Coordinates of C-alpha atoms and ligand atoms in Angstrom, one line a residue:
Chain A
X189 CA -1.3 12.0 18.0
X190 CA -5.0 11.6 17.2
X191 CA -6.7 12.8 14.1
X192 CA -8.5 16.0 14.6
X193 CA -11.6 14.7 13.0
X194 CA -11.9 11.2 14.3
X195 CA -10.3 8.7 16.8
X196 CA -7.7 7.3 14.5
X197 CA -4.0 8.2 14.7
X198 CA -3.0 11.2 12.6
X199 CA -0.5 10.3 9.9
X200 CA -0.9 13.4 7.8
X201 CA 0.4 16.8 8.9
X202 CA -0.9 19.5 6.6
X203 CA -0.2 23.2 6.6
X204 CA -3.3 25.0 5.4
X205 CA -3.8 28.7 4.9
X206 CA -6.9 30.0 6.8
X207 CA -7.5 33.8 6.2
X208 CA -3.8 34.1 5.2
X209 CA -2.6 32.4 8.4
X210 CA -0.8 29.1 8.2
X211 CA -2.6 26.5 10.3
X212 CA -1.4 23.0 11.2
X213 CA -3.8 20.1 10.6
X214 CA -3.3 16.6 11.9
X215 CA -5.4 14.0 10.2
X216 CA -5.6 10.3 9.6
X217 CA -5.2 9.0 6.1
X218 CA -9.0 8.8 5.5
X219 CA -9.8 12.2 6.8
X220 CA -6.8 13.7 5.0
X221 CA -8.1 12.1 1.8
X222 CA -11.5 13.6 2.3
X223 CA -10.0 16.9 3.2
X224 CA -7.8 17.0 0.1
X225 CA -10.5 16.0 -2.2
X226 CA -13.7 17.9 -1.5
X227 CA -15.9 16.1 -4.0
X228 CA -19.1 18.1 -4.2
X229 CA -18.1 21.4 -2.7
X230 CA -17.3 24.3 -5.0
X231 CA -13.5 24.6 -5.0
X232 CA -13.8 28.4 -4.8
X233 CA -15.4 28.1 -1.4
X234 CA -12.8 25.8 0.2
X235 CA -9.1 26.3 0.2
X236 CA -7.8 22.8 0.2
X237 CA -4.4 22.2 1.6
X238 CA -2.6 22.2 -1.7
X239 CA -4.0 25.5 -2.7
X240 CA -3.0 26.8 0.7
X241 CA 0.5 25.6 0.0
X242 CA 0.6 27.2 -3.3
X243 CA -0.6 30.4 -1.8
X244 CA 2.3 30.2 0.6
X245 CA 4.7 29.7 -2.2
X246 CA 3.3 32.5 -4.3
X247 CA 3.2 35.3 -1.8
X248 CA 2.0 38.5 -3.4
X249 CA 0.0 36.7 -6.0
X250 CA -3.6 37.7 -6.2
X251 CA -6.7 35.5 -6.1
X252 CA -7.0 36.0 -9.9
X253 CA -3.5 34.6 -10.3
X254 CA -4.5 31.5 -8.3
X255 CA -7.6 31.1 -10.3
X256 CA -5.6 31.3 -13.4
X257 CA -3.3 28.7 -12.0
X258 CA -6.2 26.4 -11.5
X259 CA -7.1 26.7 -15.2
X260 CA -3.6 25.5 -16.2
X261 CA -3.8 22.2 -18.1
X262 CA -1.2 19.6 -18.9
X263 CA -0.9 19.5 -22.7
X264 CA -0.3 15.7 -22.5
X265 CA -2.9 14.2 -20.3
X266 CA -5.3 17.2 -20.1
X267 CA -5.5 17.4 -16.3
X268 CA -6.1 20.9 -14.9
X269 CA -4.4 22.1 -11.8
X270 CA -7.8 22.4 -10.2
X271 CA -8.6 18.7 -10.9
X272 CA -5.3 17.8 -9.3
X273 CA -6.1 19.9 -6.2
X274 CA -9.5 18.2 -5.9
X275 CA -8.4 14.6 -6.2
X276 CA -4.8 14.8 -5.0
X277 CA -3.7 12.6 -7.9
X278 CA -1.7 13.7 -11.0
X279 CA -2.7 12.7 -14.5
X280 CA 0.6 11.7 -16.1
X281 CA 4.4 11.7 -15.5
X282 CA 4.8 15.0 -17.4
X283 CA 2.7 16.8 -14.7
X284 CA 5.7 16.8 -12.4
X285 CA 7.5 18.9 -15.0
X286 CA 4.5 21.0 -16.1
X287 CA 3.5 21.9 -12.6
X288 CA 7.0 21.8 -11.1
X289 CA 6.8 25.3 -9.6
X290 CA 3.6 24.6 -7.9
X291 CA 4.5 21.1 -6.8
X292 CA 7.8 22.1 -5.2
X293 CA 6.4 23.6 -2.0
X294 CA 4.0 20.6 -1.7
X295 CA 6.9 18.1 -2.0
X296 CA 8.8 20.1 0.6
X297 CA 5.8 19.9 2.9
X298 CA 5.3 16.2 2.4
X299 CA 8.9 15.0 2.3
X300 CA 11.1 17.9 3.4
X301 CA 13.1 17.4 0.3
X302 CA 12.9 17.8 -3.5
X303 CA 15.7 15.6 -4.7
X304 CA 15.6 11.8 -5.2
X305 CA 18.7 10.0 -3.8
X306 CA 17.6 6.3 -4.1
X307 CA 18.0 3.7 -6.8
X308 CA 17.4 4.5 -10.5
X309 CA 16.3 2.3 -13.3
X310 CA 19.1 0.9 -15.5
X311 CA 17.1 0.9 -18.7
X312 CA 14.9 3.9 -18.7
X313 CA 15.3 7.1 -20.6
X314 CA 16.9 9.4 -18.1
X315 CA 16.0 12.8 -19.5
X316 CA 12.5 13.5 -18.5
X317 CA 11.9 16.0 -21.3
X318 CA 13.0 13.5 -23.9
X319 CA 11.0 10.9 -22.3
X320 CA 7.8 12.9 -22.5
X321 CA 8.6 13.9 -26.0
X322 CA 8.9 10.2 -26.9
X323 CA 5.6 9.5 -25.2
X324 CA 3.9 12.2 -27.2
X325 CA 5.5 11.1 -30.5
X326 CA 4.5 7.5 -29.9
X327 CA 0.9 8.6 -29.3
X328 CA 0.8 10.8 -32.3
X329 CA 2.2 8.0 -34.4
X330 CA -0.5 5.6 -33.2
X331 CA -3.1 8.2 -34.1
X332 CA -1.6 8.8 -37.5
X333 CA -1.7 5.0 -38.2
X334 CA -5.3 4.8 -36.9
X335 CA -6.2 7.6 -39.3
X336 CA -4.4 5.9 -42.1
X337 CA -2.1 8.9 -42.4
X338 CA 1.0 6.7 -43.1
X339 CA 3.2 9.5 -44.4
X340 CA 2.9 11.4 -41.2
X341 CA 3.4 8.2 -39.2
X342 CA 6.7 7.5 -40.9
X343 CA 7.8 11.1 -40.3
X344 CA 7.1 10.6 -36.7
X345 CA 8.9 7.3 -36.6
X346 CA 12.0 8.9 -38.1
X347 CA 11.8 11.6 -35.4
X348 CA 11.6 8.9 -32.7
X349 CA 14.5 7.1 -34.2
X350 CA 16.7 10.2 -34.2
X351 CA 16.0 10.9 -30.6
X352 CA 16.7 7.3 -29.6
X353 CA 19.9 7.1 -31.5
X354 CA 21.1 10.4 -30.1
X355 CA 20.4 9.1 -26.7
X356 CA 22.3 5.9 -27.2
X357 CA 25.3 7.6 -28.8
Chain B
X85 CA -0.5 -24.1 -13.8
X86 CA -3.1 -22.1 -12.1
X87 CA -3.6 -20.9 -8.5
X88 CA -6.6 -22.4 -6.9
X89 CA -8.1 -19.9 -4.5
X90 CA -10.0 -22.6 -2.7
X91 CA -6.8 -24.4 -2.0
X92 CA -5.1 -21.2 -1.0
X93 CA -7.9 -20.6 1.5
X94 CA -7.1 -23.9 3.3
X95 CA -3.6 -22.9 4.4
X96 CA -1.8 -19.6 5.2
X97 CA 0.9 -17.5 3.7
X98 CA 4.5 -17.9 4.6
X99 CA 4.4 -14.5 6.3
X100 CA 2.0 -15.8 9.0
X101 CA 3.9 -18.8 9.9
X102 CA 5.9 -17.1 12.7
X103 CA 9.2 -18.4 11.4
X104 CA 11.1 -15.1 11.2
X105 CA 12.8 -13.2 14.1
X106 CA 10.8 -11.7 17.0
X107 CA 7.6 -13.6 15.9
X108 CA 5.8 -12.9 19.2
X109 CA 5.6 -9.1 18.4
X110 CA 6.6 -8.6 14.8
X111 CA 4.2 -10.6 12.6
X112 CA 5.6 -9.6 9.2
X113 CA 7.9 -7.3 7.2
X114 CA 6.7 -5.8 4.0
X115 CA 8.1 -3.6 1.2
X116 CA 5.9 -2.1 -1.4
X117 CA 7.1 -0.2 -4.5
X118 CA 5.0 2.1 -6.6
X119 CA 5.9 2.2 -10.3
X120 CA 4.4 3.5 -13.5
X121 CA 5.0 2.9 -17.2
X122 CA 6.4 6.0 -18.9
X123 CA 4.2 5.8 -22.0
X124 CA 0.9 5.9 -20.2
X125 CA -1.1 8.5 -18.3
X126 CA -1.5 7.8 -14.6
X127 CA -4.8 6.0 -13.5
X128 CA -6.7 9.3 -13.1
X129 CA -6.4 10.0 -16.8
X130 CA -6.0 6.5 -18.1
X131 CA -8.8 5.4 -20.5
X132 CA -10.2 1.9 -20.4
X133 CA -8.1 1.2 -23.6
X134 CA -5.0 2.4 -21.7
X135 CA -5.8 0.2 -18.7
X136 CA -6.3 -2.9 -20.9
X137 CA -3.1 -2.1 -22.7
X138 CA -1.1 -1.7 -19.4
X139 CA -2.5 -5.0 -18.1
X140 CA -1.7 -6.8 -21.4
X141 CA 1.9 -5.5 -21.5
X142 CA 2.6 -6.4 -17.9
X143 CA 1.0 -9.8 -18.2
X144 CA 3.1 -10.5 -21.4
X145 CA 6.3 -9.4 -19.8
X146 CA 5.7 -11.3 -16.6
X147 CA 4.9 -14.4 -18.6
X148 CA 8.2 -14.0 -20.5
X149 CA 10.1 -13.8 -17.2
X150 CA 8.4 -17.0 -16.1
X151 CA 9.3 -18.8 -19.4
X152 CA 12.9 -17.7 -18.9
X153 CA 12.6 -19.1 -15.4
X154 CA 13.7 -15.8 -13.9
X155 CA 10.4 -15.6 -12.1
X156 CA 8.8 -18.7 -10.5
X157 CA 6.8 -20.7 -13.0
X158 CA 3.9 -21.1 -10.6
X159 CA 3.4 -17.3 -10.3
X160 CA -0.2 -16.8 -11.3
X161 CA -1.7 -13.8 -13.0
X162 CA -5.3 -13.2 -11.7
X163 CA -7.6 -11.0 -13.8
X164 CA -9.6 -9.2 -11.0
X165 CA -12.4 -8.3 -13.4
X166 CA -13.1 -12.0 -13.8
X167 CA -13.1 -12.8 -10.1
X168 CA -16.3 -12.6 -8.1
X169 CA -16.6 -10.2 -5.2
X170 CA -16.0 -12.9 -2.6
X171 CA -12.7 -14.0 -4.2
X172 CA -11.6 -10.4 -4.4
X173 CA -12.4 -9.8 -0.7
X174 CA -10.6 -13.0 0.1
X175 CA -7.4 -11.6 -1.6
X176 CA -7.8 -8.4 0.4
X177 CA -8.0 -10.4 3.7
X178 CA -5.0 -12.3 2.6
X179 CA -3.2 -8.9 2.1
X180 CA -2.4 -9.9 -1.5
X181 CA -4.3 -6.9 -2.9
X182 CA -5.5 -3.6 -1.5
X183 CA -9.1 -2.8 -0.8
X184 CA -8.9 -0.1 -3.4
X185 CA -7.9 -2.5 -6.1
X186 CA -10.6 -5.0 -5.1
X187 CA -13.3 -2.3 -5.2
X188 CA -12.3 -0.4 -8.3
X189 CA -13.6 -1.0 -11.8
X190 CA -12.1 -1.8 -15.2
X191 CA -9.0 -3.7 -16.3
X192 CA -6.9 -4.7 -13.2
X193 CA -5.0 -7.7 -12.1
X194 CA -2.6 -9.2 -9.6
X195 CA 0.3 -11.6 -10.0
X196 CA 0.7 -13.8 -7.0
X197 CA 3.1 -16.5 -6.1
X198 CA 1.7 -19.5 -4.2
X199 CA 3.9 -19.0 -1.2
X200 CA 2.4 -15.5 -1.0
X201 CA 5.8 -13.9 -0.5
X202 CA 5.2 -11.5 -3.3
X203 CA 2.4 -10.0 -5.4
X204 CA 2.3 -7.5 -8.2
X205 CA -0.8 -5.4 -8.4
X206 CA -1.7 -3.9 -11.8
X207 CA -3.7 -0.8 -12.2
X208 CA -4.0 0.1 -8.6
X209 CA -3.4 3.8 -7.7
X210 CA -0.2 3.3 -9.8
X211 CA 0.3 1.0 -12.8
X212 CA 2.3 -1.3 -10.7
X213 CA 2.5 -2.0 -7.0
X214 CA 5.2 -4.5 -6.2
X215 CA 4.8 -6.1 -2.8
X216 CA 7.0 -8.5 -0.9
X217 CA 6.1 -9.9 2.5
X218 CA 8.1 -12.0 4.9
X219 CA 7.4 -13.6 8.3
X220 CA 8.7 -11.8 11.4
X221 CA 11.3 -9.0 11.5
X222 CA 13.3 -9.4 8.3
X223 CA 13.4 -6.0 6.6
X224 CA 16.7 -6.4 4.8
X225 CA 15.8 -9.7 3.1
X226 CA 12.4 -8.2 2.3
X227 CA 13.9 -5.2 0.7
X228 CA 16.4 -7.3 -1.2
X229 CA 13.7 -9.4 -2.6
X230 CA 11.6 -6.4 -3.6
X231 CA 14.6 -4.8 -5.2
X232 CA 15.4 -7.9 -7.3
X233 CA 11.8 -8.2 -8.5
X234 CA 11.7 -4.5 -9.4
X235 CA 15.0 -4.9 -11.4
X236 CA 13.5 -7.9 -13.3
X237 CA 10.4 -6.1 -14.3
X238 CA 12.3 -2.9 -15.1
X239 CA 14.3 -4.8 -17.7
X240 CA 11.0 -5.4 -19.5
X241 CA 9.4 -2.0 -19.4
X242 CA 10.2 1.7 -19.2
X243 CA 9.3 3.2 -15.8
X244 CA 8.3 6.8 -15.4
X245 CA 11.4 8.3 -13.8
X246 CA 13.1 11.6 -13.6
X247 CA 16.7 12.2 -12.4
X248 CA 15.6 14.9 -10.0
X249 CA 12.4 13.4 -8.5
X250 CA 13.0 9.7 -9.0
X251 CA 10.1 7.3 -9.7
X252 CA 7.1 9.3 -10.7
X253 CA 3.9 8.3 -9.0
X254 CA 0.2 9.3 -9.3
X255 CA 0.3 10.8 -5.8
X256 CA 3.1 13.2 -4.8
X257 CA 3.2 11.4 -1.4
X258 CA 4.9 8.4 -3.1
X259 CA 7.3 10.1 -5.5
X260 CA 11.1 9.4 -5.2
X261 CA 11.7 5.9 -4.2
X262 CA 8.1 4.9 -4.4
X263 CA 8.9 2.7 -1.4
X264 CA 6.9 1.9 1.7
X265 CA 8.8 -0.2 4.1
X266 CA 6.7 -1.6 6.9
X267 CA 6.4 -4.0 9.8
X268 CA 3.2 -5.4 11.2
X269 CA 3.4 -5.5 15.0
X270 CA 1.2 -6.9 17.7
X271 CA 1.1 -4.5 20.6
X272 CA -1.6 -5.7 23.0
X273 CA 0.2 -4.8 26.3
X274 CA 0.8 -1.2 25.1
X275 CA -2.9 -1.0 24.3
X276 CA -4.0 -2.5 27.7
X277 CA -1.7 -0.1 29.6
X278 CA -3.0 2.8 27.5
X279 CA 0.5 3.8 26.4
X280 CA -0.1 3.2 22.7
X281 CA -0.9 6.9 21.9
X282 CA 2.3 8.0 23.5
X283 CA 4.3 5.6 21.3
X284 CA 2.5 6.8 18.2
X285 CA 3.2 10.4 19.0
X286 CA 6.9 9.6 19.2
X287 CA 6.8 7.6 16.0
X288 CA 5.1 10.5 14.2
X289 CA 7.8 12.8 15.4
X290 CA 10.3 10.8 13.4
X291 CA 7.9 10.8 10.5
X292 CA 6.8 7.2 10.6
X293 CA 3.2 6.4 9.8
X294 CA 1.0 4.0 11.8
X295 CA -2.0 2.2 10.6
X296 CA -4.3 -0.4 12.1
X297 CA -4.7 -3.8 10.4
X298 CA -8.1 -4.2 8.6
X299 CA -8.4 -0.6 9.8
X300 CA -11.7 0.3 8.1
X301 CA -13.9 2.0 10.5
X302 CA -12.2 0.6 13.5
X303 CA -9.0 1.3 15.3
X304 CA -6.4 -1.3 15.0
X305 CA -8.4 -4.5 15.1
X306 CA -6.7 -7.1 17.2
X307 CA -4.1 -4.7 18.4
X308 CA -2.1 -5.1 15.2
X309 CA -0.4 -2.1 13.8
X310 CA 1.5 -1.4 10.6
X311 CA 4.4 1.0 11.0
X312 CA 5.9 2.5 7.8
X313 CA 8.0 5.3 6.5
X314 CA 6.0 8.5 5.6
X315 CA 8.6 10.1 3.5
X316 CA 9.7 8.6 0.1
X317 CA 11.8 11.4 -1.3
X318 CA 15.2 12.5 -0.2
X319 CA 16.2 9.3 1.5
X320 CA 17.6 6.2 -0.2
X321 CA 15.7 2.8 0.0
X322 CA 18.4 1.6 2.4
X323 CA 18.0 4.7 4.6
X324 CA 14.2 4.2 4.6
X325 CA 14.6 0.5 5.5
X326 CA 17.0 1.5 8.3
X327 CA 14.6 4.2 9.6
X328 CA 11.9 1.6 10.1
X329 CA 14.3 -1.1 11.2
X330 CA 15.8 1.2 13.8
X331 CA 12.6 1.8 15.6
X332 CA 11.5 -1.8 15.9
X333 CA 13.9 -2.7 18.8
X334 CA 12.5 0.3 20.7
X335 CA 8.9 -0.8 20.1
X336 CA 9.8 -4.4 21.2
X337 CA 11.4 -3.0 24.3
X338 CA 8.3 -0.9 25.1
X339 CA 5.9 -3.7 24.5
X340 CA 8.0 -6.1 26.6
X341 CA 8.2 -3.6 29.4
X342 CA 4.4 -3.2 29.3
X343 CA 4.0 -7.0 29.3
X344 CA 6.4 -7.3 32.3
X345 CA 4.4 -4.6 34.1
X346 CA 1.1 -6.5 33.5
X347 CA 2.6 -9.7 34.8
X348 CA 4.1 -8.0 37.8
X349 CA 1.4 -5.6 38.8
X350 CA -1.9 -7.2 37.7
X351 CA -1.2 -10.9 37.2
X352 CA -4.8 -11.9 38.2
X353 CA -6.5 -9.4 36.0
X354 CA -4.2 -10.4 33.1
X355 CA -4.7 -14.1 33.7
X356 CA -8.5 -13.5 33.9
X357 CA -8.5 -11.6 30.7
X358 CA -6.6 -14.3 28.8
X359 CA -8.5 -17.2 30.2
X360 CA -11.9 -15.6 29.6
X361 CA -10.9 -14.8 26.0
X362 CA -9.7 -18.4 25.5
X363 CA -12.9 -19.7 27.1
X364 CA -15.2 -17.6 24.9
X365 CA -13.4 -18.5 21.7
X366 CA -13.6 -22.2 22.7
X367 CA -17.3 -22.3 23.6
X368 CA -19.2 -19.5 21.8
X369 CA -22.0 -20.6 19.5
X370 CA -22.1 -17.3 17.6
X371 CA -19.4 -14.6 17.4
X372 CA -18.7 -11.5 15.3
X373 CA -15.5 -10.9 13.4
X374 CA -14.7 -7.9 15.6
X375 CA -15.1 -9.8 18.9
X376 CA -13.0 -12.6 17.5
X377 CA -10.1 -10.3 16.6
X378 CA -10.3 -8.7 20.1
X379 CA -10.3 -12.1 21.9
X380 CA -7.6 -13.7 19.7
X381 CA -5.4 -10.8 20.6
X382 CA -5.6 -11.6 24.3
X383 CA -5.1 -15.3 23.6
X384 CA -2.0 -14.5 21.5
X385 CA -0.6 -12.4 24.3
X386 CA -1.4 -15.2 26.7
X387 CA 0.5 -17.7 24.6
X388 CA 3.5 -15.4 24.4
X389 CA 3.5 -15.0 28.2
X390 CA 3.3 -18.7 28.8
X391 CA -0.2 -18.5 30.3
X392 CA -1.6 -20.7 27.5
X393 CA 0.5 -23.7 26.6
X394 CA -1.5 -26.0 24.3
X395 CA -1.9 -23.6 21.4
X396 CA 0.9 -22.1 19.3
X397 CA 1.3 -18.6 18.0
X398 CA 1.1 -19.6 14.3
X399 CA -2.2 -21.2 14.9
X400 CA -3.6 -18.0 16.3
X401 CA -2.1 -16.0 13.4
X402 CA -3.9 -18.3 11.1
X403 CA -7.2 -18.0 12.9
X404 CA -7.0 -14.2 12.7
X405 CA -7.1 -14.6 8.9
X406 CA -9.4 -17.6 8.6
X407 CA -12.2 -16.1 10.7
X408 CA -12.5 -13.1 8.4
X409 CA -15.7 -13.0 6.4
X410 CA -14.5 -14.0 3.0
X411 CA -12.1 -16.7 4.3
X412 CA -15.0 -18.3 6.3
X413 CA -17.1 -18.4 3.2
X414 CA -14.4 -19.8 1.1
X415 CA -13.7 -22.5 3.7
X416 CA -17.4 -23.3 4.1
X417 CA -17.6 -23.5 0.3
X418 CA -20.7 -21.2 0.2
X419 CA -21.9 -17.7 0.6
X420 CA -23.1 -16.9 4.1
X421 CA -24.9 -13.9 5.5
X422 CA -23.6 -12.2 8.6
X423 CA -25.6 -14.2 11.2
X424 CA -24.7 -17.5 9.5
X425 CA -21.1 -16.4 9.4
X426 CA -21.2 -15.7 13.2
X427 CA -22.4 -19.3 13.7
X428 CA -19.9 -20.7 11.3
X429 CA -17.0 -18.7 12.8
X430 CA -17.8 -19.9 16.3
X431 CA -17.9 -23.5 15.1
X432 CA -14.6 -23.0 13.3
X433 CA -13.0 -21.6 16.4
X434 CA -14.4 -24.4 18.7
X435 CA -13.0 -27.0 16.3
X436 CA -9.5 -25.5 16.2
X437 CA -9.1 -24.4 19.8
X438 CA -10.8 -27.5 21.5
X439 CA -8.7 -28.4 24.5
X440 CA -6.4 -31.3 24.1
X441 CA -6.9 -31.6 20.4
X442 CA -5.6 -28.6 18.4
X443 CA -7.0 -29.3 15.0
X444 CA -5.0 -26.7 13.1
X445 CA -2.2 -28.2 11.1
X446 CA 1.0 -26.2 11.2
X447 CA 1.5 -26.0 7.5
Ligands
ZN672 ZN1 -9.5 11.0 10.9
ZN673 ZN1 -0.3 15.4 -17.6

């Protein structure tokens, strides 16, 4: 199948919502990338594919609800949902948890699945929540040390230790 | 023990040597794994300090693995910020780094082994892109090697991973296994007989992706195509490998049928096409990279059909790479503009395809 916008083969199959109607788009990697990340355009004018998918998932939600969703920001890396929609790239591992409800339909569209069944690391922290907690604490500790707030840093270190020992128990 | 890029330019990677199974059609097998370090934001939100730190950590851990002789000692870590543009393009042509990595800014690197069987890109779209390449159709061995390399690195760092979603990647299209399993195939007869679109349509139906080689702005230069899995979540790495592996015999069959058809139904036209291509490559005084790829493809087909006997496939494989712009300049030892390159390229081709004396060493 050829890309609908150029001569290259289409490798991306995107369901977009146009006037509330789902529409299939078949694009090559390059055109899909352009389509998914409208750089200069005002995001309110275009409904990129991801927003279309989200609209599909959140039937009954109003435009204001969607606008509010765009404003949502990951507390760890600071990426907004709008930024993610525009560039198609997430800001940190925690985004998968933070935007899980919105990402789910997108994952279904891309992979037809939402559960990993392959290999897993032998040494990593398994619990995603604890993992992000550790990441946050390590960051805070670094900041505390940089700000010469050693008392706070040692409190955080104890907190990290207790999480890690609980994990290894 | 450094890696000399000028020396690297003289020869060609193991994956081009045509030593693996089905070398007439399957040029190489490749597995790429996308991984991220749990403690850092993805590239979109990584600061320059984060990037430098990521590079430092990975370099340190890879050095440690080398010291312990669990990774080859001659594995070289190249700081891409320190390389000039020509060297970076050379690595792209060599398929050791991606175009994105070559063209991006800030702290970034690649670890390369001199046999070019594997490379580890640092700070590409993900913190790590582990890549293993093998000659011919050898997906199982390629996956095994990538898996081992991944395990080794994983002992040294904490990957971003969730039990539900698997390896977490910057783009949701890679989440899960983070694995792209692919084969690079040469399908000239399917292109000539205009059946290639039909084949792609059926590949897409079973959610395999198809890309041209050096595909920027041109469709599948030299009739080379990279076939890979599109889905990375919900299937195990073995299943993904099998999915790609299962389709290859079908592709081989189609391409061979198309070749048989050409030999049977239009022998003269085919012979003419191959001979003309060979003739131009051996006599041209100036030639573009695009025309070279096009003609080399016909010559490669001609060799595989026994129409050309005094040149071997690995020689042609090597010429595909060596006549690319950055390679030509590395080999000439100087920067050349595009018209000088066209002259240099023609001279290089004449030298290596001259009848009777094939100057290309089969190293
Ligand atoms: Zn396109
Ligand atoms: Zn985040």
